[in-house]
Tab-separated table of C-alpha atoms and ligand atoms in Angstrom:
chain	number	residue	atom	x	y	z
H	28	MET	CA	0.023	-0.009	0.000
H	29	PRO	CA	1.705	3.315	-1.030
H	30	ARG	CA	2.176	5.889	1.762
H	31	PRO	CA	-0.051	8.988	1.641
H	32	LEU	CA	1.817	12.127	0.376
H	33	PRO	CA	2.293	14.911	2.953
H	34	ASP	CA	0.086	17.989	2.801
H	35	ASP	CA	2.780	20.457	1.876
H	36	LEU	CA	3.739	18.319	-1.229
H	37	LEU	CA	-0.009	18.184	-2.193
H	38	GLN	CA	0.051	22.093	-2.253
H	39	VAL	CA	2.253	21.833	-5.336
H	40	PRO	CA	-0.025	21.773	-8.526
H	41	HIS	CA	-0.402	18.145	-9.610
H	42	ARG	CA	-2.474	15.820	-11.756
H	43	ARG	CA	-3.240	12.175	-11.173
H	44	ASP	CA	-3.058	9.211	-13.478
H	45	VAL	CA	-1.370	10.578	-16.692
H	46	PRO	CA	-0.267	7.922	-19.176
H	47	PHE	CA	3.399	8.048	-19.946
H	48	SER	CA	2.469	7.521	-23.590
H	49	ARG	CA	1.437	11.279	-23.529
H	50	LEU	CA	4.552	12.353	-21.714
H	51	THR	CA	7.154	10.681	-23.822
H	52	THR	CA	7.999	10.934	-27.569
H	53	LEU	CA	8.199	7.118	-27.956
H	54	GLY	CA	4.560	7.019	-26.808
H	55	VAL	CA	4.718	4.027	-24.543
H	56	GLY	CA	4.692	3.279	-20.849
H	57	GLY	CA	2.476	2.804	-17.930
H	58	VAL	CA	0.695	5.421	-15.830
H	59	CYS	CA	2.212	8.240	-13.953
H	60	ARG	CA	0.143	8.168	-10.705
H	61	TRP	CA	1.414	11.556	-9.483
H	62	LEU	CA	2.575	14.303	-11.901
H	63	PHE	CA	3.637	17.489	-10.111
H	64	GLU	CA	3.837	20.591	-12.300
H	65	PRO	CA	5.288	23.577	-10.388
H	66	ARG	CA	4.859	26.965	-11.935
H	67	THR	CA	7.569	28.689	-9.963
H	68	GLU	CA	10.990	27.884	-8.577
H	69	LEU	CA	9.584	28.186	-5.048
H	70	GLU	CA	6.990	25.477	-5.826
H	71	ALA	CA	9.710	23.286	-7.357
H	72	GLN	CA	11.766	23.800	-4.246
H	73	ALA	CA	8.778	22.980	-2.013
H	74	PHE	CA	8.447	19.693	-3.916
H	75	VAL	CA	12.078	18.669	-3.478
H	76	ARG	CA	12.276	19.742	0.126
H	77	ALA	CA	9.146	17.766	1.053
H	78	CYS	CA	10.385	14.628	-0.710
H	79	ALA	CA	13.786	14.929	0.929
H	80	ARG	CA	12.374	15.433	4.419
H	81	GLU	CA	10.087	12.365	3.980
H	82	GLY	CA	12.731	10.285	2.403
H	83	LEU	CA	10.387	9.871	-0.595
H	84	PRO	CA	12.016	8.734	-3.894
H	85	TRP	CA	10.859	10.907	-6.834
H	86	ARG	CA	11.874	11.568	-10.423
H	87	VAL	CA	12.210	14.622	-12.735
H	88	LEU	CA	10.768	14.473	-16.308
H	89	GLY	CA	11.317	16.988	-19.061
H	90	GLY	CA	10.060	16.459	-22.578
H	91	GLY	CA	10.273	12.712	-22.278
H	92	SER	CA	12.343	12.453	-25.488
H	93	ASN	CA	15.021	10.276	-23.994
H	94	LEU	CA	12.928	7.759	-21.885
H	95	VAL	CA	11.328	4.420	-21.877
H	96	VAL	CA	9.063	3.911	-18.818
H	97	LEU	CA	8.274	0.390	-17.852
H	98	GLY	CA	4.941	-0.083	-15.983
H	99	ASP	CA	3.205	2.418	-13.709
H	100	LEU	CA	5.084	4.747	-11.378
H	101	GLN	CA	3.758	5.550	-8.052
H	102	VAL	CA	6.658	7.820	-6.999
H	103	PRO	CA	5.941	11.484	-7.495
H	104	VAL	CA	7.131	12.800	-10.793
H	105	LEU	CA	8.198	16.506	-11.205
H	106	ARG	CA	7.757	18.195	-14.505
H	107	LEU	CA	8.498	21.930	-14.506
H	108	ALA	CA	5.836	24.167	-15.909
H	109	PHE	CA	7.545	27.591	-15.562
H	110	PRO	CA	6.399	30.420	-17.808
H	111	LYS	CA	8.271	30.331	-21.136
H	112	GLU	CA	10.245	33.568	-20.812
H	113	ILE	CA	13.608	34.067	-22.479
H	114	ARG	CA	15.919	36.850	-21.162
H	115	LEU	CA	18.442	38.317	-23.528
H	116	GLU	CA	21.459	40.356	-22.016
H	117	GLY	CA	23.841	41.213	-24.787
H	118	ARG	CA	24.949	37.915	-26.198
H	119	GLN	CA	23.744	35.857	-23.166
H	120	LEU	CA	20.511	34.087	-23.421
H	121	THR	CA	18.785	32.725	-20.381
H	122	ALA	CA	15.705	30.397	-20.324
H	123	PRO	CA	13.694	28.349	-17.802
H	124	ALA	CA	14.525	24.626	-17.887
H	125	SER	CA	10.978	23.813	-18.909
H	126	HIS	CA	11.432	25.820	-22.187
H	127	GLY	CA	11.154	23.732	-25.356
H	128	HIS	CA	14.704	22.968	-26.596
H	129	ILE	CA	14.060	23.453	-30.366
H	130	ALA	CA	12.042	26.626	-29.763
H	131	LEU	CA	14.997	27.992	-27.751
H	132	ALA	CA	17.410	27.391	-30.655
H	133	GLU	CA	14.932	29.024	-32.932
H	134	ALA	CA	14.707	32.057	-30.595
H	135	ALA	CA	18.430	32.420	-30.608
H	136	ALA	CA	18.535	32.259	-34.429
H	137	ALA	CA	15.859	34.841	-34.611
H	138	ALA	CA	17.837	37.124	-32.348
H	139	GLY	CA	20.826	36.799	-34.751
H	140	LEU	CA	22.802	34.801	-32.113
H	141	SER	CA	24.929	31.910	-33.176
H	142	GLY	CA	25.919	28.939	-31.091
H	143	LEU	CA	22.682	26.922	-30.591
H	144	GLU	CA	22.267	25.837	-34.190
H	145	PHE	CA	23.232	22.238	-33.105
H	146	ALA	CA	20.256	22.239	-30.831
H	147	SER	CA	17.708	23.014	-33.495
H	148	GLY	CA	16.757	19.315	-34.031
H	149	ILE	CA	17.002	18.067	-30.502
H	150	PRO	CA	13.539	17.834	-28.990
H	151	GLY	CA	12.713	17.928	-25.191
H	152	SER	CA	13.221	20.548	-22.617
H	153	LEU	CA	16.225	22.801	-21.877
H	154	GLY	CA	16.471	21.138	-18.468
H	155	GLY	CA	16.767	17.672	-20.011
H	156	ALA	CA	19.305	18.997	-22.542
H	157	ILE	CA	21.551	20.336	-19.729
H	158	ARG	CA	21.148	17.211	-17.628
H	159	MET	CA	22.092	15.042	-20.708
H	160	ASN	CA	24.632	17.535	-21.993
H	161	ALA	CA	22.740	17.103	-25.337
H	162	GLY	CA	24.609	17.780	-28.479
H	163	ALA	CA	24.938	17.191	-32.182
H	164	TYR	CA	27.282	17.925	-35.137
H	165	GLY	CA	30.363	18.240	-32.868
H	166	ARG	CA	28.843	20.679	-30.537
H	167	GLU	CA	27.160	20.146	-27.086
H	168	TRP	CA	25.677	22.250	-24.382
H	169	ILE	CA	28.856	22.493	-22.304
H	170	ASP	CA	30.353	24.539	-25.315
H	171	VAL	CA	27.975	27.416	-24.664
H	172	LEU	CA	26.809	27.013	-21.098
H	173	VAL	CA	27.993	29.872	-18.804
H	174	ARG	CA	25.583	29.750	-15.885
H	175	TYR	CA	22.913	27.474	-14.585
H	176	ARG	CA	20.490	27.292	-11.681
H	177	PHE	CA	19.578	24.043	-9.987
H	178	LEU	CA	18.062	22.506	-6.799
H	179	SER	CA	20.292	20.162	-4.895
H	180	PRO	CA	18.801	16.858	-3.743
H	181	GLU	CA	18.024	18.561	-0.419
H	182	GLY	CA	16.178	21.395	-2.162
H	183	ASP	CA	18.928	24.094	-1.911
H	184	LEU	CA	19.074	26.639	-4.643
H	185	VAL	CA	22.507	26.845	-6.444
H	186	GLU	CA	23.488	29.188	-9.195
H	187	LYS	CA	26.903	28.687	-10.687
H	188	ALA	CA	29.264	28.506	-13.704
H	189	PRO	CA	29.969	25.013	-14.921
H	190	GLN	CA	33.230	23.528	-13.551
H	191	PRO	CA	35.528	20.899	-15.183
H	192	GLY	CA	34.257	17.366	-14.599
H	193	GLU	CA	30.680	18.340	-14.294
H	194	PHE	CA	29.757	17.626	-17.929
H	195	SER	CA	30.988	15.116	-20.438
H	196	TYR	CA	29.641	13.201	-23.442
H	197	ARG	CA	25.872	12.836	-22.914
H	198	TRP	CA	26.451	12.947	-19.144
H	199	SER	CA	26.377	15.440	-16.297
H	200	PHE	CA	26.670	15.160	-12.543
H	201	LEU	CA	22.975	16.417	-12.397
H	202	SER	CA	21.501	12.983	-12.155
H	203	GLY	CA	20.422	11.627	-8.826
H	204	GLY	CA	18.063	14.240	-7.493
H	205	HIS	CA	19.247	17.570	-8.948
H	206	VAL	CA	16.730	19.638	-10.762
H	207	VAL	CA	17.920	22.152	-13.422
H	208	LEU	CA	15.840	25.341	-13.179
H	209	SER	CA	17.349	27.530	-15.745
H	210	ALA	CA	20.493	27.950	-17.920
H	211	THR	CA	22.381	30.745	-19.617
H	212	ALA	CA	24.147	30.386	-22.961
H	213	ASP	CA	26.942	32.627	-24.174
H	214	LEU	CA	26.413	33.052	-27.848
H	215	VAL	CA	28.008	35.052	-30.605
H	216	GLU	CA	26.495	37.647	-32.882
H	217	GLY	CA	26.096	36.258	-36.340
H	218	ASP	CA	24.483	36.916	-39.685
H	219	PRO	CA	20.799	35.818	-39.260
H	220	ALA	CA	20.711	34.518	-42.809
H	221	ARG	CA	23.696	32.292	-42.244
H	222	ILE	CA	22.382	31.029	-38.984
H	223	ARG	CA	19.066	30.175	-40.531
H	224	ALA	CA	20.885	28.431	-43.359
H	225	GLN	CA	22.943	26.376	-40.921
H	226	VAL	CA	19.688	25.293	-38.998
H	227	ALA	CA	18.051	24.456	-42.369
H	228	GLU	CA	21.055	22.325	-43.365
H	229	TYR	CA	21.033	20.353	-40.002
H	230	ARG	CA	17.314	19.889	-40.252
H	231	GLU	CA	17.631	18.558	-43.834
H	232	LYS	CA	20.373	16.078	-42.635
H	233	ARG	CA	18.112	14.763	-39.982
H	234	GLY	CA	15.120	14.597	-42.207
H	235	THR	CA	17.037	12.381	-44.679
H	236	SER	CA	18.828	10.183	-42.143
H	237	GLN	CA	16.391	9.730	-39.207
H	238	PRO	CA	13.037	8.102	-39.082
H	239	LEU	CA	11.151	11.314	-37.913
H	240	SER	CA	7.780	10.251	-39.219
H	241	LYS	CA	7.489	7.653	-36.577
H	242	ARG	CA	7.540	8.058	-32.796
H	243	ASN	CA	11.090	7.440	-31.463
H	244	ALA	CA	13.472	8.476	-28.578
H	245	GLY	CA	16.433	9.518	-30.794
H	246	CYS	CA	19.568	7.496	-30.498
H	247	ILE	CA	19.109	4.562	-28.263
H	248	PHE	CA	22.810	3.764	-27.524
H	249	LYS	CA	25.754	6.032	-26.897
H	250	ASN	CA	28.518	5.930	-29.510
H	251	PRO	CA	31.367	3.853	-28.002
H	252	PRO	CA	34.751	5.774	-28.184
H	253	GLY	CA	35.815	6.209	-31.756
H	254	GLN	CA	32.940	4.172	-33.073
H	255	SER	CA	29.317	4.576	-34.235
H	256	ALA	CA	26.711	2.662	-32.444
H	257	GLY	CA	24.418	2.918	-35.617
H	258	ARG	CA	27.177	1.308	-37.802
H	259	LEU	CA	27.803	-1.459	-35.309
H	260	ILE	CA	24.150	-2.275	-35.124
H	261	ASP	CA	23.666	-2.014	-38.875
H	262	SER	CA	26.754	-4.276	-39.668
H	263	ALA	CA	25.354	-6.850	-37.082
H	264	GLY	CA	22.398	-7.182	-39.499
H	265	LEU	CA	19.809	-5.819	-37.080
H	266	LYS	CA	18.038	-3.071	-39.182
H	267	GLY	CA	14.369	-4.070	-39.430
H	268	LEU	CA	14.499	-6.344	-36.355
H	269	ARG	CA	11.037	-6.163	-34.847
H	270	LEU	CA	9.267	-7.168	-31.600
H	271	GLY	CA	5.531	-6.445	-32.018
H	272	ASP	CA	5.329	-2.775	-33.187
H	273	ALA	CA	8.804	-1.913	-31.919
H	274	GLU	CA	11.445	-1.963	-34.601
H	275	VAL	CA	15.124	-1.230	-35.228
H	276	SER	CA	14.690	1.488	-37.787
H	277	PRO	CA	15.589	0.401	-41.320
H	278	GLU	CA	16.642	4.066	-41.980
H	279	HIS	CA	18.943	4.604	-38.886
H	280	ALA	CA	19.991	1.569	-36.980
H	281	ASN	CA	20.474	3.445	-33.620
H	282	PHE	CA	16.860	4.535	-33.632
H	283	LEU	CA	14.037	2.334	-32.405
H	284	VAL	CA	10.609	3.294	-33.729
H	285	ASN	CA	7.118	2.746	-32.652
H	286	HIS	CA	4.771	1.590	-35.442
H	287	GLY	CA	1.757	2.421	-33.264
H	288	ARG	CA	0.990	-0.154	-30.711
H	289	ALA	CA	4.383	-1.032	-29.328
H	290	THR	CA	4.860	-1.422	-25.540
H	291	ALA	CA	7.619	-0.287	-23.295
H	292	GLN	CA	8.508	-3.863	-22.564
H	293	GLU	CA	8.937	-4.589	-26.280
H	294	PHE	CA	11.365	-1.660	-26.623
H	295	ALA	CA	13.306	-2.866	-23.550
H	296	ASP	CA	13.537	-6.413	-24.921
H	297	LEU	CA	14.560	-5.110	-28.253
H	298	MET	CA	17.322	-3.128	-26.681
H	299	ASP	CA	18.508	-6.225	-24.886
H	300	GLN	CA	18.542	-8.136	-28.126
H	301	VAL	CA	20.449	-5.508	-30.017
H	302	ARG	CA	23.053	-5.260	-27.110
H	303	SER	CA	23.693	-9.016	-26.977
H	304	ARG	CA	23.859	-9.314	-30.766
H	305	VAL	CA	26.325	-6.491	-31.078
H	306	LEU	CA	28.463	-7.940	-28.261
H	307	GLU	CA	28.426	-11.362	-29.989
H	308	VAL	CA	29.390	-9.967	-33.439
H	309	HIS	CA	31.637	-7.032	-32.550
H	310	GLY	CA	32.702	-7.725	-28.954
H	311	VAL	CA	31.461	-4.240	-28.055
H	312	THR	CA	29.125	-3.591	-25.179
H	313	LEU	CA	26.671	-0.768	-26.115
H	314	GLU	CA	25.721	1.660	-23.335
H	315	PRO	CA	22.101	3.026	-23.495
H	316	GLU	CA	21.670	6.728	-24.173
H	317	VAL	CA	18.002	6.495	-23.409
H	318	GLU	CA	16.926	5.967	-19.734
H	319	ILE	CA	14.729	3.205	-18.659
H	320	TRP	CA	12.520	4.055	-15.759
H	321	ARG	CA	10.721	1.370	-13.587
H	322	GLU	CA	9.298	1.576	-10.123
C	457	FAD	C1	14.024	12.668	-32.901
C	457	FAD	C2	15.016	12.806	-31.811
C	457	FAD	C3	16.263	13.262	-32.069
C	457	FAD	C4	17.285	13.400	-30.990
C	457	FAD	N1	18.457	13.872	-31.277
C	457	FAD	C5	19.414	14.072	-30.322
C	457	FAD	C6	20.690	14.642	-30.566
C	457	FAD	O1	20.976	14.945	-31.742
C	457	FAD	N2	21.550	14.787	-29.575
C	457	FAD	C7	21.219	14.521	-28.306
C	457	FAD	O2	21.975	14.704	-27.344
C	457	FAD	N3	20.030	13.953	-27.934
C	457	FAD	C8	19.084	13.728	-28.921
C	457	FAD	N4	17.852	13.226	-28.666
C	457	FAD	C9	17.542	12.758	-27.263
C	457	FAD	C10	16.791	13.805	-26.416
C	457	FAD	O3	16.084	14.714	-27.187
C	457	FAD	C11	17.837	14.526	-25.510
C	457	FAD	O4	18.569	13.813	-24.637
C	457	FAD	C12	17.040	15.720	-24.742
C	457	FAD	O5	18.001	16.532	-24.191
C	457	FAD	C13	16.258	14.999	-23.502
C	457	FAD	O6	15.492	16.149	-23.007
C	457	FAD	P1	14.095	15.853	-22.354
C	457	FAD	O7	13.619	17.117	-21.770
C	457	FAD	O8	13.142	15.220	-23.306
C	457	FAD	O9	14.491	14.894	-21.198
C	457	FAD	P2	13.707	13.603	-20.640
C	457	FAD	O10	13.683	12.556	-21.604
C	457	FAD	O11	12.474	14.016	-20.067
C	457	FAD	O12	14.661	13.101	-19.466
C	457	FAD	C14	15.999	12.726	-19.725
C	457	FAD	C15	16.843	12.789	-18.479
C	457	FAD	O13	16.969	14.180	-18.061
C	457	FAD	C16	16.379	14.384	-16.811
C	457	FAD	N5	15.824	15.697	-16.661
C	457	FAD	C17	14.786	16.152	-17.398
C	457	FAD	N6	14.478	17.467	-17.052
C	457	FAD	C18	15.410	17.732	-16.062
C	457	FAD	C19	15.530	18.877	-15.182
C	457	FAD	N7	14.824	19.998	-15.339
C	457	FAD	N8	16.626	18.760	-14.222
C	457	FAD	C20	17.271	17.697	-14.067
C	457	FAD	N9	17.171	16.584	-14.843
C	457	FAD	C21	16.191	16.628	-15.828
C	457	FAD	C22	15.423	13.217	-16.510
C	457	FAD	O14	15.330	12.929	-15.124
C	457	FAD	C23	16.179	12.128	-17.300
C	457	FAD	O15	17.190	11.658	-16.503
C	457	FAD	C24	16.875	13.056	-29.646
C	457	FAD	C25	15.569	12.552	-29.406
C	457	FAD	C26	14.629	12.433	-30.505
C	457	FAD	C27	13.355	12.028	-30.108
């Protein structure tokens, strides 16, 4: 029997029983029993403090573009719902963590600021992108990040510049109970037409190499050092491998796609099959880039 949640936690705006299929880009998963959606930093802080005090496990969700959720989750899930305000001070752009990542890249381009073009095809939220140190085309968030605000696992508010060792390839120290609240990118002034052309080129590349017409969660496995996960999966003959409605994309081997009725378990099983086959054929252990959540 799950414990009742404390009153101060229940003061934070929340919804009950939201299917993860509506909260993730892959469109699968069980039910999120408690979805907390604070509209201010103070409400987010109240959430984290109450959970820390009660010793309650919890999770933070962004745009759900890097997630597979297995089964229902009883633990409170935090999803920031801050107003989507962008602040521009000279070349520095600050946005709340709940801001859409692609929309942020578009806003920078519209302001004639260069540096976030790489982000223009990466979905999800800014908070998720900072946490994952998201990147593409040889650039990643740590290249432009100058300040960020977050809550510690105890709920203390911290604002700081990034330090060496805090971010690396698709990794940051922000897992394990930190909540990114906002981030500031230091950009450079550029020619708006050139910035738009670069964004269009990246979009075109994605459109021709990625299965964007089907629900997916981006690259499933990290590239092992010096190698491409997609090439390893492809040369192991796994393109088109299918479990129910979950398939290794025939267009891009490192994408798994949902043909409509796939389940989270099918995706998890398909990932296991791909990993074991790549290990057998190439002797390489693939590390997941997507996260798998289960209670
Ligand atoms: C079509 C497609 C293309 C993609 N291309 C790329 C790419 O080129 N490069 C790339 O790096 N990724 C790519 N991705 C993966 C994904 O978009 C990124 O990892 C993205 O940054 C995840 O953000 P999110 O808000 O969706 O995070 P979620 O999937 O919601 O969560 C991912 C992780 O971030 C944590 N998190 C979320 N919000 C916060 C927060 N506010 N504070 C602390 N932790 C938080 C979650 O707890 C979880 O651990 C792609 C995905 C898709 C679907």
